[in-house]
XYZ file of C-alpha atoms in Angstrom:
758
model
C 0.394 -24.814 -46.150
C -3.241 -25.557 -45.317
C -2.258 -27.027 -41.935
C -0.022 -24.030 -41.172
C -2.833 -21.607 -42.003
C -5.257 -23.606 -39.903
C -2.853 -23.604 -36.937
C -2.317 -19.850 -37.349
C -6.087 -19.238 -37.329
C -6.501 -21.440 -34.254
C -3.657 -19.585 -32.513
C -5.208 -16.179 -33.281
C -8.648 -17.352 -32.129
C -7.267 -18.803 -28.921
C -5.603 -15.472 -28.149
C -8.763 -13.553 -28.963
C -10.812 -15.531 -26.453
C -8.071 -16.219 -23.899
C -8.731 -15.057 -20.370
C -6.389 -12.510 -18.815
C -3.948 -14.272 -16.501
C -3.477 -12.748 -13.050
C -1.213 -13.828 -10.204
C -2.255 -13.163 -6.610
C 0.234 -13.364 -3.727
C -1.381 -13.849 -0.265
C 0.711 -12.783 2.726
C 0.113 -15.947 4.752
C -0.806 -19.623 4.576
C -4.152 -20.960 3.362
C -7.059 -20.265 5.723
C -10.322 -18.266 5.878
C -8.213 -15.100 5.888
C -8.234 -15.390 2.059
C -11.705 -16.916 1.622
C -12.945 -14.198 -0.752
C -10.314 -15.025 -3.361
C -10.876 -18.790 -3.134
C -14.640 -18.291 -3.454
C -14.278 -15.842 -6.385
C -12.279 -18.543 -8.147
C -14.535 -21.474 -7.202
C -17.841 -19.692 -7.933
C -16.692 -18.296 -11.286
C -16.680 -14.620 -10.287
C -13.212 -14.114 -11.780
C -14.222 -16.033 -14.890
C -17.257 -13.778 -15.369
C -14.797 -10.895 -15.816
C -12.609 -12.984 -18.167
C -9.879 -13.322 -15.552
C -7.752 -16.413 -14.970
C -6.428 -15.974 -11.425
C -3.614 -18.075 -9.988
C -3.389 -17.859 -6.188
C 0.227 -18.503 -5.262
C 1.068 -20.420 -2.057
C 2.677 -18.277 0.652
C 6.486 -18.322 0.670
C 8.462 -16.394 3.295
C 11.450 -16.174 0.943
C 9.449 -14.146 -1.589
C 9.122 -10.380 -1.214
C 5.510 -9.846 -2.280
C 5.922 -6.105 -2.895
C 8.858 -6.686 -5.263
C 6.940 -9.429 -7.069
C 3.959 -7.117 -7.566
C 6.092 -4.223 -8.814
C 8.306 -6.238 -11.160
C 5.671 -8.453 -12.772
C 2.666 -7.369 -14.804
C -0.859 -8.562 -13.973
C 0.237 -9.266 -10.411
C -1.610 -8.463 -7.212
C -0.770 -8.906 -3.545
C -2.328 -8.944 -0.104
C -0.550 -6.912 2.567
C -0.644 -4.979 5.812
C -0.444 -1.326 6.794
C 3.376 -1.501 6.496
C 2.799 -1.104 2.743
C 2.675 2.642 3.468
C 6.373 2.468 4.327
C 7.057 0.603 1.067
C 5.270 3.379 -0.835
C 7.435 5.989 0.868
C 10.554 3.998 -0.050
C 9.798 4.487 -3.759
C 7.851 1.247 -4.181
C 5.157 2.298 -6.623
C 2.195 0.404 -5.209
C -1.503 1.292 -5.109
C -4.104 0.200 -2.517
C -7.264 -1.142 -4.149
C -9.382 -2.397 -1.221
C -8.951 -3.268 2.443
C -10.884 -6.317 3.575
C -10.412 -5.878 7.333
C -11.361 -2.547 8.853
C -9.965 -3.610 12.237
C -6.667 -5.425 12.570
C -6.873 -9.073 13.716
C -3.085 -9.149 14.291
C -1.983 -9.969 17.862
C 1.112 -11.061 19.797
C 0.314 -14.251 21.712
C 2.198 -16.135 24.429
C 1.437 -18.980 26.824
C 0.285 -17.875 30.267
C 3.045 -19.787 32.043
C 5.607 -17.535 30.317
C 4.422 -14.689 32.607
C 4.558 -12.124 29.815
C 2.035 -9.696 31.254
C 3.294 -6.369 29.920
C 5.309 -5.157 26.965
C 8.363 -4.676 29.172
C 8.250 -8.447 29.869
C 9.172 -9.053 26.211
C 12.769 -8.033 26.858
C 15.207 -10.784 25.778
C 12.291 -12.951 24.613
C 12.002 -14.795 21.281
C 9.270 -13.623 18.890
C 8.204 -15.381 15.691
C 6.986 -12.759 13.238
C 6.915 -12.312 9.456
C 8.979 -9.566 7.810
C 5.974 -7.466 6.762
C 4.308 -7.836 10.182
C 7.444 -6.436 11.877
C 6.775 -3.077 10.228
C 2.968 -3.185 10.390
C 1.311 -0.331 12.258
C -0.564 -2.885 14.371
C 2.570 -4.571 15.763
C 4.389 -1.250 16.083
C 1.507 0.249 18.060
C 1.415 -2.757 20.407
C 5.146 -2.502 21.073
C 4.921 1.278 21.506
C 2.537 0.924 24.444
C 5.701 1.077 26.542
C 7.553 4.143 25.258
C 10.780 2.905 26.758
C 10.658 -0.468 25.054
C 13.336 -1.138 22.430
C 12.519 -3.810 19.854
C 16.247 -4.550 19.513
C 15.993 -6.179 22.943
C 13.970 -9.094 21.531
C 15.145 -11.928 19.321
C 13.180 -12.042 16.055
C 12.708 -15.571 14.648
C 11.394 -16.538 11.196
C 7.712 -17.414 11.462
C 7.098 -21.172 11.108
C 3.320 -20.876 10.951
C 3.054 -23.766 13.417
C 1.376 -23.048 16.773
C 3.104 -26.144 18.177
C 6.369 -24.188 18.156
C 4.820 -21.938 20.802
C 3.469 -24.898 22.755
C 6.828 -26.761 22.572
C 8.875 -23.733 23.718
C 10.621 -23.096 20.387
C 9.548 -19.494 20.777
C 8.132 -17.300 23.554
C 5.762 -15.187 21.482
C 4.147 -15.493 18.048
C 2.394 -12.969 15.807
C -0.945 -14.433 14.785
C -4.519 -13.540 13.942
C -7.112 -13.171 16.699
C -9.432 -15.332 14.598
C -7.212 -18.426 14.655
C -4.724 -19.445 17.339
C -6.665 -18.297 20.454
C -9.460 -20.670 19.414
C -6.985 -23.522 18.759
C -5.265 -23.043 22.140
C -8.612 -22.835 23.954
C -9.663 -26.150 22.399
C -6.470 -27.706 23.704
C -7.117 -26.306 27.191
C -3.975 -24.147 27.089
C -4.085 -20.761 28.860
C -2.575 -17.838 26.983
C -2.037 -14.082 27.062
C -2.082 -11.754 24.096
C -1.476 -8.124 23.191
C -3.672 -6.331 20.656
C -4.727 -2.809 19.696
C -8.343 -3.146 20.873
C -7.814 -0.757 23.798
C -6.190 2.006 21.701
C -9.476 3.183 20.117
C -7.657 3.243 16.776
C -7.912 0.711 13.980
C -5.409 -0.299 11.309
C -6.167 -1.774 7.918
C -5.258 -5.409 7.240
C -5.821 -7.677 4.255
C -5.104 -4.847 1.811
C -5.422 -5.736 -1.893
C -2.681 -3.882 -3.753
C -1.003 -3.778 -7.143
C 1.643 -1.770 -8.959
C 1.187 1.767 -10.205
C 2.112 0.507 -13.667
C -0.761 -2.009 -13.596
C -3.205 0.766 -12.640
C -1.970 3.064 -15.424
C -1.822 0.437 -18.187
C -4.726 -1.846 -17.238
C -7.202 0.132 -15.100
C -10.115 -1.933 -16.425
C -8.422 -5.159 -15.301
C -7.783 -3.613 -11.857
C -11.462 -2.725 -11.473
C -12.528 -6.158 -12.727
C -10.235 -7.981 -10.281
C -11.438 -5.800 -7.409
C -15.134 -6.315 -8.240
C -14.765 -10.076 -8.587
C -12.730 -10.333 -5.354
C -15.271 -8.315 -3.361
C -18.055 -10.466 -4.828
C -16.115 -13.455 -3.511
C -15.812 -11.908 -0.055
C -19.486 -10.950 0.003
C -20.422 -14.534 -0.805
C -17.933 -15.940 1.727
C -19.231 -13.800 4.607
C -22.868 -14.435 3.627
C -22.263 -18.218 3.471
C -19.576 -18.866 6.093
C -20.210 -22.585 6.629
C -20.287 -23.380 2.894
C -17.157 -21.292 2.284
C -15.357 -22.916 5.225
C -16.150 -26.342 3.782
C -14.672 -25.351 0.385
C -11.478 -24.166 2.115
C -11.435 -27.308 4.287
C -11.573 -29.531 1.204
C -9.460 -27.585 -1.308
C -7.330 -24.916 0.403
C -6.176 -26.444 3.666
C -2.390 -26.760 3.704
C -2.477 -26.078 7.477
C -4.918 -28.978 8.083
C -7.357 -26.809 9.999
C -10.571 -28.380 11.244
C -13.907 -27.307 9.825
C -15.029 -25.769 13.127
C -11.794 -23.740 13.302
C -12.438 -22.352 9.812
C -16.066 -21.500 10.665
C -14.951 -19.742 13.855
C -12.314 -17.813 11.897
C -14.893 -16.742 9.324
C -17.263 -15.337 11.947
C -14.487 -13.345 13.683
C -13.168 -11.952 10.388
C -16.697 -10.986 9.298
C -16.889 -8.728 12.368
C -13.440 -7.239 11.702
C -14.390 -6.566 8.053
C -17.432 -4.571 9.256
C -19.395 -6.542 6.667
C -22.815 -5.859 8.180
C -22.003 -2.123 8.251
C -21.399 -2.102 4.495
C -17.690 -1.254 4.806
C -16.276 -4.318 3.018
C -13.322 -3.149 0.898
C -13.459 0.423 2.166
C -10.261 2.493 2.250
C -10.635 5.889 3.865
C -8.222 8.738 3.165
C -8.477 10.007 6.755
C -7.537 6.566 8.121
C -4.462 6.454 5.847
C -3.494 9.886 7.185
C -3.874 8.617 10.762
C -1.684 5.577 10.075
C 0.931 7.875 8.534
C 0.833 10.078 11.624
C 1.294 7.023 13.832
C 4.442 6.027 11.927
C 5.718 9.602 12.132
C 4.962 10.265 15.799
C 6.230 6.868 16.931
C 9.580 7.647 15.303
C 9.421 4.843 12.740
C 9.584 7.280 9.837
C 9.785 11.045 10.378
C 9.363 11.872 6.682
C 5.948 10.344 6.067
C 4.243 13.698 6.602
C 5.388 14.715 3.109
C 3.818 11.630 1.554
C 0.625 12.277 -0.469
C -1.994 9.839 0.817
C -4.197 10.213 -2.260
C -1.464 8.758 -4.450
C -1.695 5.359 -2.765
C -5.487 4.840 -3.058
C -7.079 3.558 -6.261
C -9.948 5.856 -7.279
C -12.941 3.525 -7.550
C -15.271 6.354 -8.545
C -13.328 6.776 -11.783
C -15.021 4.869 -14.591
C -12.562 2.768 -16.548
C -13.379 1.504 -20.049
C -11.385 -0.868 -22.203
C -10.166 0.199 -25.656
C -13.092 -1.426 -27.490
C -15.592 0.441 -25.304
C -13.754 3.745 -25.736
C -13.773 3.334 -29.516
C -17.462 2.391 -29.465
C -18.357 5.611 -27.655
C -16.140 7.615 -29.969
C -17.600 6.147 -33.192
C -21.304 6.429 -32.326
C -23.840 9.083 -31.367
C -26.466 8.493 -28.696
C -29.892 9.994 -28.063
C -32.634 9.523 -25.469
C -36.205 9.501 -26.785
C -38.571 11.563 -24.596
C -42.304 12.261 -24.361
C -43.762 15.626 -23.438
C -46.543 15.926 -20.829
C -45.120 13.014 -18.859
C -44.272 14.961 -15.684
C -42.213 14.483 -13.668
C -40.413 11.900 -15.839
C -40.173 14.083 -18.941
C -41.873 17.353 -19.825
C -41.063 20.515 -21.756
C -40.615 24.003 -20.390
C -40.452 26.186 -23.475
C -38.370 24.174 -25.925
C -36.275 22.441 -23.263
C -36.961 19.022 -21.770
C -36.870 18.548 -17.996
C -37.532 15.637 -15.648
C -36.045 12.499 -14.066
C -35.158 10.929 -17.383
C -33.228 13.946 -18.660
C -31.280 14.277 -15.401
C -30.347 10.578 -15.244
C -29.339 10.654 -18.934
C -27.106 13.679 -18.289
C -25.659 11.955 -15.220
C -24.664 8.957 -17.350
C -23.233 11.308 -19.955
C -20.950 12.797 -17.282
C -19.952 9.390 -15.901
C -18.989 8.147 -19.375
C -17.400 11.454 -20.499
C -19.464 11.361 -23.685
C -21.950 13.953 -24.916
C -25.503 12.513 -25.190
C -28.467 14.210 -26.856
C -32.268 14.021 -26.438
C -35.073 13.738 -29.003
C -38.821 14.168 -28.654
C -41.028 11.229 -29.625
C -43.414 12.483 -32.323
C -45.932 10.767 -34.531
C -43.866 11.788 -37.564
C -40.415 10.750 -36.288
C -38.014 10.114 -39.164
C -36.830 6.470 -39.181
C -33.264 5.942 -37.986
C -31.194 5.419 -41.144
C -27.759 6.011 -39.603
C -26.027 2.871 -38.341
C -24.001 4.833 -35.803
C -27.046 6.593 -34.294
C -28.247 4.709 -31.218
C -31.537 5.508 -29.482
C -32.584 4.638 -25.931
C -35.836 5.008 -24.006
C -36.729 4.721 -20.342
C -39.116 1.964 -19.273
C -40.506 1.263 -15.810
C -41.359 -2.141 -14.406
C -41.307 -3.935 -11.054
C -39.252 -6.703 -12.722
C -36.842 -6.642 -15.651
C -38.777 -6.674 -18.965
C -38.184 -9.435 -21.499
C -38.547 -8.713 -25.231
C -36.905 -10.677 -28.024
C -35.721 -7.619 -29.936
C -34.736 -5.470 -26.929
C -32.078 -5.400 -24.198
C -32.257 -3.585 -20.863
C -29.710 -1.981 -18.545
C -29.365 -2.477 -14.826
C -32.064 -0.574 -12.894
C -31.081 3.043 -12.258
C -33.555 4.032 -9.552
C -36.470 2.573 -7.620
C -39.789 4.403 -7.600
C -42.371 3.489 -4.934
C -45.934 2.555 -5.828
C -48.633 4.200 -3.733
C -52.407 4.068 -3.396
C -54.557 7.193 -3.616
C -57.960 7.435 -1.926
C -60.481 10.124 -1.098
C -59.683 12.274 1.929
C -62.401 10.640 4.046
C -60.680 7.247 3.938
C -58.505 6.092 6.868
C -54.825 5.350 6.517
C -54.279 1.908 4.954
C -51.796 -0.135 6.977
C -52.337 -3.464 5.190
C -54.258 -4.027 1.950
C -54.616 -7.744 2.729
C -57.247 -6.891 5.364
C -59.588 -5.590 2.630
C -61.989 -7.706 0.587
C -64.734 -7.127 -1.960
C -63.527 -3.637 -2.817
C -62.481 -2.235 -6.195
C -59.062 -0.692 -6.651
C -57.813 0.827 -9.872
C -54.334 0.352 -11.276
C -52.585 1.929 -14.257
C -52.598 -0.712 -17.011
C -49.125 0.158 -18.339
C -47.575 -0.922 -15.013
C -48.358 -4.573 -15.873
C -48.688 -5.511 -12.211
C -52.323 -6.641 -12.028
C -51.235 -10.295 -11.831
C -48.732 -9.494 -9.058
C -51.388 -7.588 -7.082
C -53.928 -10.420 -7.426
C -51.377 -12.901 -6.090
C -50.770 -10.670 -3.056
C -54.380 -9.571 -2.457
C -56.733 -12.207 -3.968
C -59.851 -10.830 -2.201
C -59.615 -7.433 -3.937
C -60.974 -6.671 -7.422
C -58.362 -4.775 -9.456
C -59.526 -2.684 -12.428
C -57.038 -1.407 -15.022
C -57.179 2.170 -16.342
C -55.412 3.604 -19.364
C -54.625 6.986 -17.752
C -54.522 8.763 -14.395
C -57.222 11.320 -15.186
C -59.802 8.609 -16.020
C -58.946 6.646 -12.860
C -59.015 9.709 -10.597
C -62.481 10.693 -11.915
C -63.686 7.183 -11.059
C -62.121 7.595 -7.608
C -63.874 10.962 -7.061
C -67.237 9.366 -7.936
C -66.623 6.433 -5.532
C -66.630 3.931 -8.400
C -63.346 2.598 -7.012
C -62.042 2.653 -3.432
C -58.460 3.526 -4.385
C -56.059 3.899 -7.298
C -52.475 2.609 -7.627
C -49.653 4.266 -9.549
C -46.137 5.512 -8.845
C -45.901 8.287 -6.280
C -44.492 10.941 -8.622
C -47.068 10.557 -11.409
C -49.947 10.449 -8.933
C -48.697 13.512 -7.077
C -48.366 15.374 -10.357
C -51.847 14.341 -11.580
C -53.534 15.314 -8.290
C -51.850 18.746 -8.292
C -52.522 19.318 -11.976
C -56.207 18.455 -11.646
C -56.655 20.443 -8.397
C -58.217 17.339 -6.852
C -58.576 18.585 -3.289
C -60.772 15.642 -2.275
C -58.062 13.057 -3.125
C -54.901 12.222 -1.190
C -52.007 9.804 -1.447
C -52.994 7.412 1.328
C -50.082 4.977 1.778
C -47.251 3.192 -0.013
C -47.112 -0.424 -1.191
C -44.211 -2.784 -0.709
C -43.740 -2.820 -4.489
C -41.324 -0.646 -6.449
C -40.942 0.246 -10.083
C -37.405 -0.073 -11.414
C -36.279 2.347 -14.100
C -34.402 0.730 -17.023
C -33.014 1.999 -20.304
C -34.323 0.035 -23.276
C -32.215 -0.504 -26.430
C -32.450 -2.508 -29.630
C -30.816 -5.921 -29.223
C -28.120 -5.017 -31.760
C -26.878 -2.348 -29.289
C -25.816 -4.782 -26.542
C -22.371 -3.187 -26.401
C -23.898 0.165 -25.453
C -26.041 -1.583 -22.815
C -22.856 -2.998 -21.247
C -21.227 0.449 -21.220
C -24.339 2.043 -19.699
C -24.293 -0.624 -16.959
C -20.763 0.474 -16.041
C -21.934 4.077 -15.834
C -24.984 3.103 -13.735
C -22.726 1.233 -11.287
C -20.906 4.537 -10.626
C -24.048 6.514 -9.797
C -24.134 7.104 -6.041
C -27.202 6.879 -3.819
C -27.058 10.570 -2.962
C -26.982 11.432 -6.695
C -30.137 9.351 -7.240
C -31.820 11.031 -4.267
C -30.896 14.482 -5.587
C -32.547 13.763 -8.946
C -35.708 12.268 -7.441
C -36.093 14.977 -4.796
C -35.805 17.697 -7.428
C -39.167 16.616 -8.878
C -41.021 15.426 -5.792
C -43.534 18.252 -6.268
C -44.813 19.684 -9.570
C -47.007 22.773 -9.122
C -49.291 24.331 -11.728
C -50.476 27.916 -12.117
C -54.051 28.693 -11.177
C -56.283 31.785 -10.943
C -56.532 33.026 -7.348
C -59.290 35.184 -5.792
C -57.020 37.334 -3.598
C -59.900 38.896 -1.605
C -61.189 35.472 -0.618
C -57.603 34.333 -0.029
C -56.961 37.185 2.463
C -60.267 36.591 4.265
C -59.234 33.012 4.891
C -55.518 33.419 5.533
C -55.375 36.487 7.848
C -57.334 34.890 10.743
C -55.390 31.711 10.139
C -52.059 33.579 10.342
C -53.131 35.284 13.594
C -53.917 31.892 15.120
C -50.580 30.503 13.873
C -48.707 33.495 15.340
C -50.403 32.972 18.717
C -49.555 29.262 18.672
C -45.947 30.009 17.734
C -45.630 32.520 20.592
C -47.096 30.099 23.139
C -44.896 27.348 21.714
C -41.837 29.594 22.080
C -42.678 30.282 25.739
C -43.242 26.582 26.351
C -39.958 25.551 24.641
C -38.080 28.171 26.649
C -39.531 26.781 29.868
C -38.738 23.196 28.801
C -35.130 24.095 27.964
C -34.751 25.864 31.292
C -36.045 22.797 33.120
C -33.832 20.469 31.061
C -30.771 22.589 31.876
C -31.701 22.558 35.570
C -32.215 18.786 35.521
C -28.894 18.371 33.740
C -27.134 20.449 36.389
C -28.819 18.483 39.172
C -27.838 15.196 37.525
C -24.231 16.365 37.178
C -24.192 17.400 40.824
C -25.579 14.006 41.810
C -23.140 11.955 39.705
C -20.028 14.095 39.104
C -17.213 15.207 41.376
C -17.432 19.000 41.640
C -13.651 19.559 41.372
C -12.542 17.119 38.656
C -15.894 16.682 36.829
C -15.395 12.901 36.679
C -17.808 10.476 38.384
C -18.141 10.904 42.137
C -17.895 8.034 44.616
C -21.619 7.347 44.633
C -21.801 7.015 40.844
C -18.637 4.922 40.433
C -19.888 2.570 43.191
C -23.172 2.186 41.288
C -21.281 1.367 38.062
C -19.068 -1.174 39.871
C -22.056 -2.949 41.382
C -23.638 -3.222 37.928
C -20.412 -4.574 36.369
C -20.049 -7.125 39.197
C -23.550 -8.436 38.456
C -22.710 -8.759 34.734
C -19.391 -10.475 35.430
C -21.086 -12.904 37.834
C -23.964 -13.689 35.496
C -22.022 -14.082 32.242
C -18.669 -15.259 33.679
C -16.797 -12.465 31.908
C -13.539 -10.897 33.162
C -13.808 -7.649 35.129
C -10.928 -5.626 36.592
C -10.710 -2.515 38.721
C -7.714 -0.216 39.111
C -7.534 1.548 42.475
C -4.819 4.194 42.748
C -3.693 7.326 44.527
C -1.002 9.956 44.066
C 2.426 9.445 45.616
C 3.540 12.267 47.946
C 0.389 14.322 47.410
C 0.297 15.823 50.923
C 3.637 17.679 50.524
C 2.219 19.391 47.424
C -0.661 20.834 49.464
C 1.695 21.726 52.335
C 4.378 23.392 50.186
C 2.348 24.988 47.407
C -1.135 25.357 48.868
C -4.488 23.777 48.157
C -4.893 25.618 44.843
C -1.842 23.716 43.574
C -3.278 20.469 44.934
C -6.523 21.143 43.089
C -4.585 21.761 39.835
C -2.811 18.402 40.259
C -6.078 16.526 40.847
C -7.785 18.194 37.858
C -4.902 17.516 35.469
C -4.572 13.902 36.655
C -8.318 13.378 36.124
C -8.202 14.922 32.634
C -5.162 12.840 31.641
C -6.739 9.580 32.809
C -10.059 10.416 31.123
C -8.300 10.965 27.785
C -6.464 7.630 27.840
C -9.003 5.033 28.906
C -11.413 3.183 26.648
C -14.956 4.341 26.004
C -16.216 1.195 27.740
C -14.275 2.017 30.950
C -15.555 4.234 33.787
C -13.476 6.567 35.945
C -14.340 8.194 39.256
C -12.887 9.942 42.276
C -13.086 7.766 45.379
C -12.067 10.539 47.760
C -9.146 12.894 48.360
C -6.388 11.792 45.960
C -7.810 8.274 45.499
C -9.340 7.214 42.174
C -11.038 4.128 40.717
C -11.200 2.834 37.135
C -13.564 0.018 36.076
C -12.433 -2.259 33.217
C -15.223 -4.542 31.932
C -14.366 -7.373 29.509
C -10.668 -6.969 30.334
C -7.879 -9.482 30.948
C -4.688 -9.054 33.012
C -2.580 -8.131 29.955
C -4.904 -5.320 28.984
C -5.169 -4.032 32.558
C -1.385 -3.949 32.980
C -0.932 -2.369 29.551
C -3.376 0.364 30.494
C -1.430 1.010 33.708
C 1.747 1.320 31.603
C 0.044 3.868 29.350
C -1.396 5.887 32.230
C 1.905 5.943 34.144
C 3.700 7.196 31.038
C 1.213 10.027 30.421
C 0.994 11.030 34.080
C 4.771 11.434 34.229
C 4.588 13.974 31.376
C 2.128 16.358 33.046
C 3.502 19.852 33.689
C 2.131 22.245 36.312
C 1.933 26.037 36.339
C 3.053 26.393 39.958
C 6.208 24.253 39.487
C 7.450 23.324 35.996
C 9.895 20.775 37.404
C 7.377 18.833 39.474
C 6.857 15.238 38.326
C 4.073 13.170 39.819
C 3.505 9.422 39.986
C 0.831 7.097 41.254
C 0.647 3.732 42.965
C -1.760 1.386 41.200
C -3.578 -1.644 42.516
C -5.206 -3.937 39.907
C -7.636 -6.609 41.022
C -9.769 -9.073 39.032
C -13.288 -9.968 40.152
C -13.534 -13.478 41.592
C -16.863 -15.268 41.816
C -18.602 -14.194 45.009
C -16.597 -10.994 45.509
C -18.453 -7.933 46.732
C -17.389 -4.410 45.820
C -15.908 -3.994 49.287
C -13.855 -7.172 48.741
C -12.506 -5.872 45.434
C -11.638 -2.430 46.832
C -9.926 -3.977 49.828
C -7.785 -6.323 47.663
C -6.886 -3.558 45.205
C -6.038 -1.225 48.083
C -3.729 -3.854 49.597
C -1.914 -4.292 46.272
C -1.633 -0.518 45.911
C -0.295 -0.207 49.462
C 2.367 -2.897 48.831
C 3.675 -1.006 45.843
C 3.531 2.317 47.672
C 5.904 0.802 50.268
C 8.250 -0.274 47.460
C 7.990 3.244 46.019
C 8.889 4.858 49.337
C 11.752 2.440 50.006
C 13.272 2.716 46.551
C 12.223 6.218 45.574
C 10.355 5.178 42.420
C 6.946 3.921 41.398
C 6.836 0.303 40.216
C 3.959 -1.007 38.122
C 2.338 -4.356 38.716
């Protein structure tokens, strides 16, 4: 019986302290594409949230969405095609998207001569099931509106680039961060199709789970997301170290270390890590992806799908049951001091200030009513075990006291130095020596200041008013305190001879201090603090940036001073108005002159002079940096009969609408100009043959859909000539070659009665 009881106790204890088991299903084989999850596991980020995460190996025979929906504590990684799964009654929720731009491409060897989407007809493509429906692949294939995916042979994806090299397939779906680098190392030329010229980005690497998991375990969802993003942040901040971990432990594809490092750097760009967008999922982007699926004919019913229902609300604070009960069973109060503006001060019987506003903000975040109490000399001792008191403390580093615990910092408050008005602006305190500067003793930063500025004598003061009197009498050169307290003290004391001179590169952090026995409340407050947004902090701080005090005013003296001053101000404002009016007139004139010098007067696109200038510049760049550069030279087929039959007004309408259509469907990096008559030129920097031909496909499609007021049935077409810059080419050489190509195809057009693309 004793042994049975002991085993039962051990079993209960093991369950009490057991970590929550989670299964994660990646949507591809091991590589840097999943670095964040490997790093979160290896560096203990999951463990810090009491999560035991098993990362399953990729298996094409497993439907990840079904696994996530049918099994609890299960998470998956997927593509934008998950939106279609959601529409088809798969109750999934997006948590985070790692890649803000899709790395997914279709790649083929150059000797296959697959130069446009139409060339894919009757070709073999290796592609995974989820990638087939991804918005990225669909958008690539929809470049050619007439292309039918049923005309290609879909093969199961082997994951082996050698199948492409050994002609077991014609095309493979892969990531831009991997196979192009591998093929380049092998000296193999390739072509690829991507979405980089569409000016529209699709999410990839989406972390998702089931709706049931979100409803039943929201705290676990938030914990998994936080730990995973911590892993990704570490991976992108330490690419070489992370690549080595993957190379040694997660390398079923036997990738080389340099391949993994290259992949990490490309994916870091696609994740927009340096822009602070890691994990971001934007409602507008989801709407755009939905519209793409709808307008491309993949699913006409997506417009009725509520985008909000698929995105996990990260702003919602989720507490576990223990934390909820803790808040329910206890009462909480913030201890405040009067006459401590702008941090805490009373107006009538009501407290105001930073501390009150931040306390109320936390109360809202935690959905729990908090109270405030004034600190008095006769405060009654706290005799109620469920009454928990907190106070704000301010320090440039986290305080350490044996009997106290402290929250995360809520806000940073800059330290500044005040001087008399006759002192110059201080750019660097380290240039000063043998001067005396005061500092508020309660800041506890004298040691820090001495380490930074050893040649300055720092004197501590117990209060602002004592220090500012010493400053007025030139006993000290300057005085250091936080900007808000100093501003308040200067205003309150009407110290017109003192100013805030400059800020220091030192900040005070605001913490909430609690008795050590209230650690649980500290942990809950930390969750609430993590949900406070930067703009909410700014709103609180800005509300108290100035504290003004009433004073007696001699109105006669005030008018004697202000009336002449106002007259001078009015005169300056009038002269300034006249000057601004003249400047705006000149700017408008200069703008018009610039437009006349650079723009075609009919179509408002670049004129020949400007487009020649741009071409010459791009040729220099291509020559210097050995980067690809294409031009597209084209004219309208059968344009002269339009002028002859309908008049020059009709011809002008055609040219204007063609120019507008082209302008709306080229990349921002491209330039477009009128060469003369019905001839046009497009410059395509950093562009390969696939992208140039794809753009021609797009332009031809849109040009064929233009309608004209003078003849609704008229359909126009163009003959295009694409030419790539070769080392040593002049602009004349490029135009001549492109014109020859265009002329060849115009002959084909006239002989066959249709316009063929290159």
